[in-house]
Amino acid sequence: MLDLSRLNPQQLAAVQHTEGPLLVLAGAGSGKTGVITYRIAHLILDKKVPGDQILAVTFTNKAAKEMKERVQHLVGRKGSKGVVLSTFHSLGVRILKRDIERLGYKRNFSIYSTADQVGLVRQIVREINTTDVKYDAEKIIWCISGAKNKLIPPDKYIPSFGDDIDFMAAQVYPRYQSALKAFNAIDFDDIIMLTAELLQHHPEVLKYWQERFRYIMVDEYQDTNSSQYLLVNHLAAGWGNLCVVGDDDQSIYGWRGADVGNILDFEKDFKGCRTIKLEQNYRSKGNILEAANAVISNNKVRKEKRLWTAAGSGPPIDLCIVQDDEEEATSVVERIQLERFNRDTPYSSFAILYRTNAQSRAFEEQLRFEDIPYVLIGGTQFYERKEVKDSLSYLKVIANPLDEVALLRIVNFPKRGIGDGTVIRINQWSIEHECPLFEAFGRVAEIEGVAEATREKVLAFHRTLLDAAQAFAAEGGLAEKGAELFKKLKIEEEIFRTIDDAAAARRKVENVEQIINSMAGYAERIPNPTLSGFLEKVSLMDEDRFSGKDKKDHGRDAVTLMSLHSSKGLEFPFVFLVGLEDEILPHRRAIYEDFTVDEERRLCYVGITRAREQLVMTRALYRKKYGKLQERIPSRFLEEFPASVLNVQQSGVVKETSPEEEVKSAENFFSKMKEMFG
């Protein structure tokens, strides 16, 4: 018999309900993985179900491996034999390997990598594109991927009106799919789509797998998309013993196809379903949970649940009001150092969570300034992002015209019609005449073989750099000069012109803005700021990144920096949830495109519930945009926090504000907004 004494009453009920459909609404930190593994062990040891009749599906190999290890611990390696614990895609490959021949493929099919897909799509675009317009293969693949996740076949794909990329994707999709089949290959999205097609159109195949899997469990059900939903429904229709575990309040991947409606409608889809709520939280202190409950309750379309804990209230939530983003980073790092000193807390206990990756810049700089190790999860370090390196290359050439690597990087950023052939010709001339490349650009009229129109473009480029160098040599604000240069170059327009995904383009523009903000912060800290000094600071940061010490620290004991999307499923003793301002959290895109901001509120909820012991939130009165301070509006979510759990801390010349006044100020602002816009 399996010892179930460690389970609370709700967990026990979920483990023992084995027949018929079951919806387990598992709140954050409520022990859902334990429920799934104990349920599998209960089926094997107490119900005597053969392991090969049990299927448990999750989203990552890491989660599947953890479940497998836990099950083996409970029932032993022999007892767990035959149990299928896998990701959706591993399950799909298992099914396709047996019967894909029915769809016209051979069993030894290949699975194309992203690089393979890009190469194939580029080839197809070259064949069908009759214009001078260049198309990004990865964007076309993204469109096709979205269609496949919604089970839209090539002949049913309808492009969005006025979207050139989508229109091209509609032309590429049928040719791409035919080519894959001709090569006996499938891509990652085909794994689920073809599996669903196989089960839907071949009853004998469906019957085999339905009889094989008598008990089915799905983890993180709120993250399923249309194709995964259909796959699960087909398999579960045989016995009806489907248990799904998830939390609609943590559905934060709508942008990549996840449909929260799958979990919200589960009780309608499976008649006679039993619903069990796991509301006891084993992670966070009471004040953290009270705040999380208060915020998420403002989402009207959700399954009602309220987290609670037996671990006590814990300290209040600190809300730090700071002057600007630089002070925000400084205050967070100072708090980390203080906690380290007072409690001897390891760096790995701290996490800094933010809504957008551009926010990481100030924290990265401050942590490096204080020689504190950190690891950046789910993103490229700020100064390694392409648009950042491109923009910085202008500053490098202005500071040092002999930096030919930086010069070659910016010749056609933004696009200015100077072809590779012209650049090669100028470079060859500079070598033959022992002349620096920058000078050669200015003497292009002396170089044979360069067309007159192209010479004018080269000279205009050269003059732009000379004018900028003259501007930076004069007295005045460093950040203002940088902002003026980037504006003159029309870098923002270039990003939006070349990137059709508006959200991705905005993120890149925000990163370019952060360069100017970094220059402004540097100028405020240094008595006699210079462009060379700023670039030296950036270079030293890169040197640290490649040093052995940096690498070692990141692997051992380091502060974690990550976006809210990347933080799901993780937990830390100390969490800093930064940027609690409208247009950051909630993000400006959500405010203007989805007036309910439900998914943004779920993101906030996820961030709050990552904290075990202490949650610190920050909001700035001002933030730099292209180096200039702009007044900020407090996040509308702040009005939803109970004043009783907040401890407002203020820095600089900020006037004293009580928790009640801070919440009230947010309430007053948004009541006026509601009056204006309904």
PDB file of N, CA and C in Angstrom, residues 95 98-104 107 195-213 234-235 238:
ATOM      1  N   ILE A  95       3.814   8.091 -31.392  1.00  0.00           N
ATOM      2  CA  ILE A  95       2.641   7.679 -32.171  1.00  0.00           C
ATOM      3  C   ILE A  95       2.956   7.676 -33.669  1.00  0.00           C
ATOM      4  N   ARG A  98       4.978   4.714 -35.223  1.00  0.00           N
ATOM      5  CA  ARG A  98       4.238   3.462 -35.439  1.00  0.00           C
ATOM      6  C   ARG A  98       3.384   3.501 -36.703  1.00  0.00           C
ATOM      7  N   ASP A  99       2.786   4.679 -37.011  1.00  0.00           N
ATOM      8  CA  ASP A  99       1.760   4.687 -38.064  1.00  0.00           C
ATOM      9  C   ASP A  99       1.856   5.828 -39.055  1.00  0.00           C
ATOM     10  N   ILE A 100       2.961   6.558 -39.136  1.00  0.00           N
ATOM     11  CA  ILE A 100       3.034   7.706 -40.031  1.00  0.00           C
ATOM     12  C   ILE A 100       2.926   7.313 -41.499  1.00  0.00           C
ATOM     13  N   GLU A 101       3.180   6.040 -41.823  1.00  0.00           N
ATOM     14  CA  GLU A 101       3.065   5.575 -43.209  1.00  0.00           C
ATOM     15  C   GLU A 101       1.661   5.783 -43.758  1.00  0.00           C
ATOM     16  N   ARG A 102       0.670   5.789 -42.887  1.00  0.00           N
ATOM     17  CA  ARG A 102      -0.717   6.010 -43.314  1.00  0.00           C
ATOM     18  C   ARG A 102      -0.921   7.434 -43.837  1.00  0.00           C
ATOM     19  N   LEU A 103      -0.002   8.341 -43.511  1.00  0.00           N
ATOM     20  CA  LEU A 103      -0.086   9.718 -43.982  1.00  0.00           C
ATOM     21  C   LEU A 103       0.831   9.966 -45.175  1.00  0.00           C
ATOM     22  N   GLY A 104       1.449   8.902 -45.705  1.00  0.00           N
ATOM     23  CA  GLY A 104       2.292   9.051 -46.888  1.00  0.00           C
ATOM     24  C   GLY A 104       3.760   9.293 -46.604  1.00  0.00           C
ATOM     25  N   ARG A 107       8.653   5.544 -42.136  1.00  0.00           N
ATOM     26  CA  ARG A 107       8.877   5.554 -40.682  1.00  0.00           C
ATOM     27  C   ARG A 107      10.206   6.187 -40.287  1.00  0.00           C
ATOM     28  N   THR A 195       0.046  14.097 -35.745  1.00  0.00           N
ATOM     29  CA  THR A 195      -0.475  13.121 -34.792  1.00  0.00           C
ATOM     30  C   THR A 195      -1.982  13.278 -34.638  1.00  0.00           C
ATOM     31  N   ALA A 196      -2.429  14.529 -34.512  1.00  0.00           N
ATOM     32  CA  ALA A 196      -3.870  14.781 -34.406  1.00  0.00           C
ATOM     33  C   ALA A 196      -4.595  14.330 -35.671  1.00  0.00           C
ATOM     34  N   GLU A 197      -3.983  14.590 -36.834  1.00  0.00           N
ATOM     35  CA  GLU A 197      -4.579  14.160 -38.105  1.00  0.00           C
ATOM     36  C   GLU A 197      -4.661  12.638 -38.187  1.00  0.00           C
ATOM     37  N   LEU A 198      -3.620  11.987 -37.757  1.00  0.00           N
ATOM     38  CA  LEU A 198      -3.576  10.526 -37.774  1.00  0.00           C
ATOM     39  C   LEU A 198      -4.689   9.931 -36.910  1.00  0.00           C
ATOM     40  N   LEU A 199      -4.863  10.457 -35.708  1.00  0.00           N
ATOM     41  CA  LEU A 199      -5.890   9.945 -34.799  1.00  0.00           C
ATOM     42  C   LEU A 199      -7.296  10.291 -35.282  1.00  0.00           C
ATOM     43  N   GLN A 200      -7.424  11.435 -35.940  1.00  0.00           N
ATOM     44  CA  GLN A 200      -8.741  11.901 -36.363  1.00  0.00           C
ATOM     45  C   GLN A 200      -9.263  11.134 -37.580  1.00  0.00           C
ATOM     46  N   HIS A 201      -8.365  10.751 -38.478  1.00  0.00           N
ATOM     47  CA  HIS A 201      -8.798  10.158 -39.745  1.00  0.00           C
ATOM     48  C   HIS A 201      -8.528   8.664 -39.871  1.00  0.00           C
ATOM     49  N   HIS A 202      -7.944   8.070 -38.862  1.00  0.00           N
ATOM     50  CA  HIS A 202      -7.651   6.632 -38.921  1.00  0.00           C
ATOM     51  C   HIS A 202      -8.142   5.972 -37.638  1.00  0.00           C
ATOM     52  N   PRO A 203      -9.406   5.530 -37.616  1.00  0.00           N
ATOM     53  CA  PRO A 203     -10.044   4.992 -36.403  1.00  0.00           C
ATOM     54  C   PRO A 203      -9.285   3.828 -35.779  1.00  0.00           C
ATOM     55  N   GLU A 204      -8.671   2.995 -36.617  1.00  0.00           N
ATOM     56  CA  GLU A 204      -7.961   1.835 -36.074  1.00  0.00           C
ATOM     57  C   GLU A 204      -6.727   2.266 -35.284  1.00  0.00           C
ATOM     58  N   VAL A 205      -6.066   3.353 -35.732  1.00  0.00           N
ATOM     59  CA  VAL A 205      -4.917   3.884 -34.999  1.00  0.00           C
ATOM     60  C   VAL A 205      -5.387   4.493 -33.681  1.00  0.00           C
ATOM     61  N   LEU A 206      -6.463   5.265 -33.758  1.00  0.00           N
ATOM     62  CA  LEU A 206      -7.017   5.884 -32.551  1.00  0.00           C
ATOM     63  C   LEU A 206      -7.404   4.819 -31.531  1.00  0.00           C
ATOM     64  N   LYS A 207      -8.043   3.757 -32.007  1.00  0.00           N
ATOM     65  CA  LYS A 207      -8.486   2.692 -31.096  1.00  0.00           C
ATOM     66  C   LYS A 207      -7.297   2.052 -30.383  1.00  0.00           C
ATOM     67  N   TYR A 208      -6.208   1.825 -31.125  1.00  0.00           N
ATOM     68  CA  TYR A 208      -5.022   1.209 -30.521  1.00  0.00           C
ATOM     69  C   TYR A 208      -4.511   2.044 -29.359  1.00  0.00           C
ATOM     70  N   TRP A 209      -4.359   3.361 -29.572  1.00  0.00           N
ATOM     71  CA  TRP A 209      -3.786   4.212 -28.532  1.00  0.00           C
ATOM     72  C   TRP A 209      -4.774   4.471 -27.399  1.00  0.00           C
ATOM     73  N   GLN A 210      -6.060   4.486 -27.715  1.00  0.00           N
ATOM     74  CA  GLN A 210      -7.051   4.632 -26.650  1.00  0.00           C
ATOM     75  C   GLN A 210      -7.042   3.416 -25.726  1.00  0.00           C
ATOM     76  N   GLU A 211      -6.899   2.230 -26.296  1.00  0.00           N
ATOM     77  CA  GLU A 211      -6.848   1.017 -25.467  1.00  0.00           C
ATOM     78  C   GLU A 211      -5.532   0.931 -24.707  1.00  0.00           C
ATOM     79  N   ARG A 212      -4.490   1.467 -25.311  1.00  0.00           N
ATOM     80  CA  ARG A 212      -3.177   1.432 -24.668  1.00  0.00           C
ATOM     81  C   ARG A 212      -3.167   2.306 -23.414  1.00  0.00           C
ATOM     82  N   PHE A 213      -3.692   3.529 -23.517  1.00  0.00           N
ATOM     83  CA  PHE A 213      -3.642   4.461 -22.393  1.00  0.00           C
ATOM     84  C   PHE A 213      -5.012   4.566 -21.726  1.00  0.00           C
ATOM     85  N   HIS A 234      -8.827  13.260 -28.189  1.00  0.00           N
ATOM     86  CA  HIS A 234      -8.909  12.001 -28.939  1.00  0.00           C
ATOM     87  C   HIS A 234      -8.497  10.815 -28.070  1.00  0.00           C
ATOM     88  N   LEU A 235      -7.359  10.946 -27.409  1.00  0.00           N
ATOM     89  CA  LEU A 235      -6.841   9.828 -26.609  1.00  0.00           C
ATOM     90  C   LEU A 235      -7.743   9.512 -25.426  1.00  0.00           C
ATOM     91  N   GLY A 238     -11.551   7.285 -25.208  1.00  0.00           N
ATOM     92  CA  GLY A 238     -11.741   5.842 -25.050  1.00  0.00           C
ATOM     93  C   GLY A 238     -12.279   5.457 -23.690  1.00  0.00           C
TER      94      GLY A 238
END
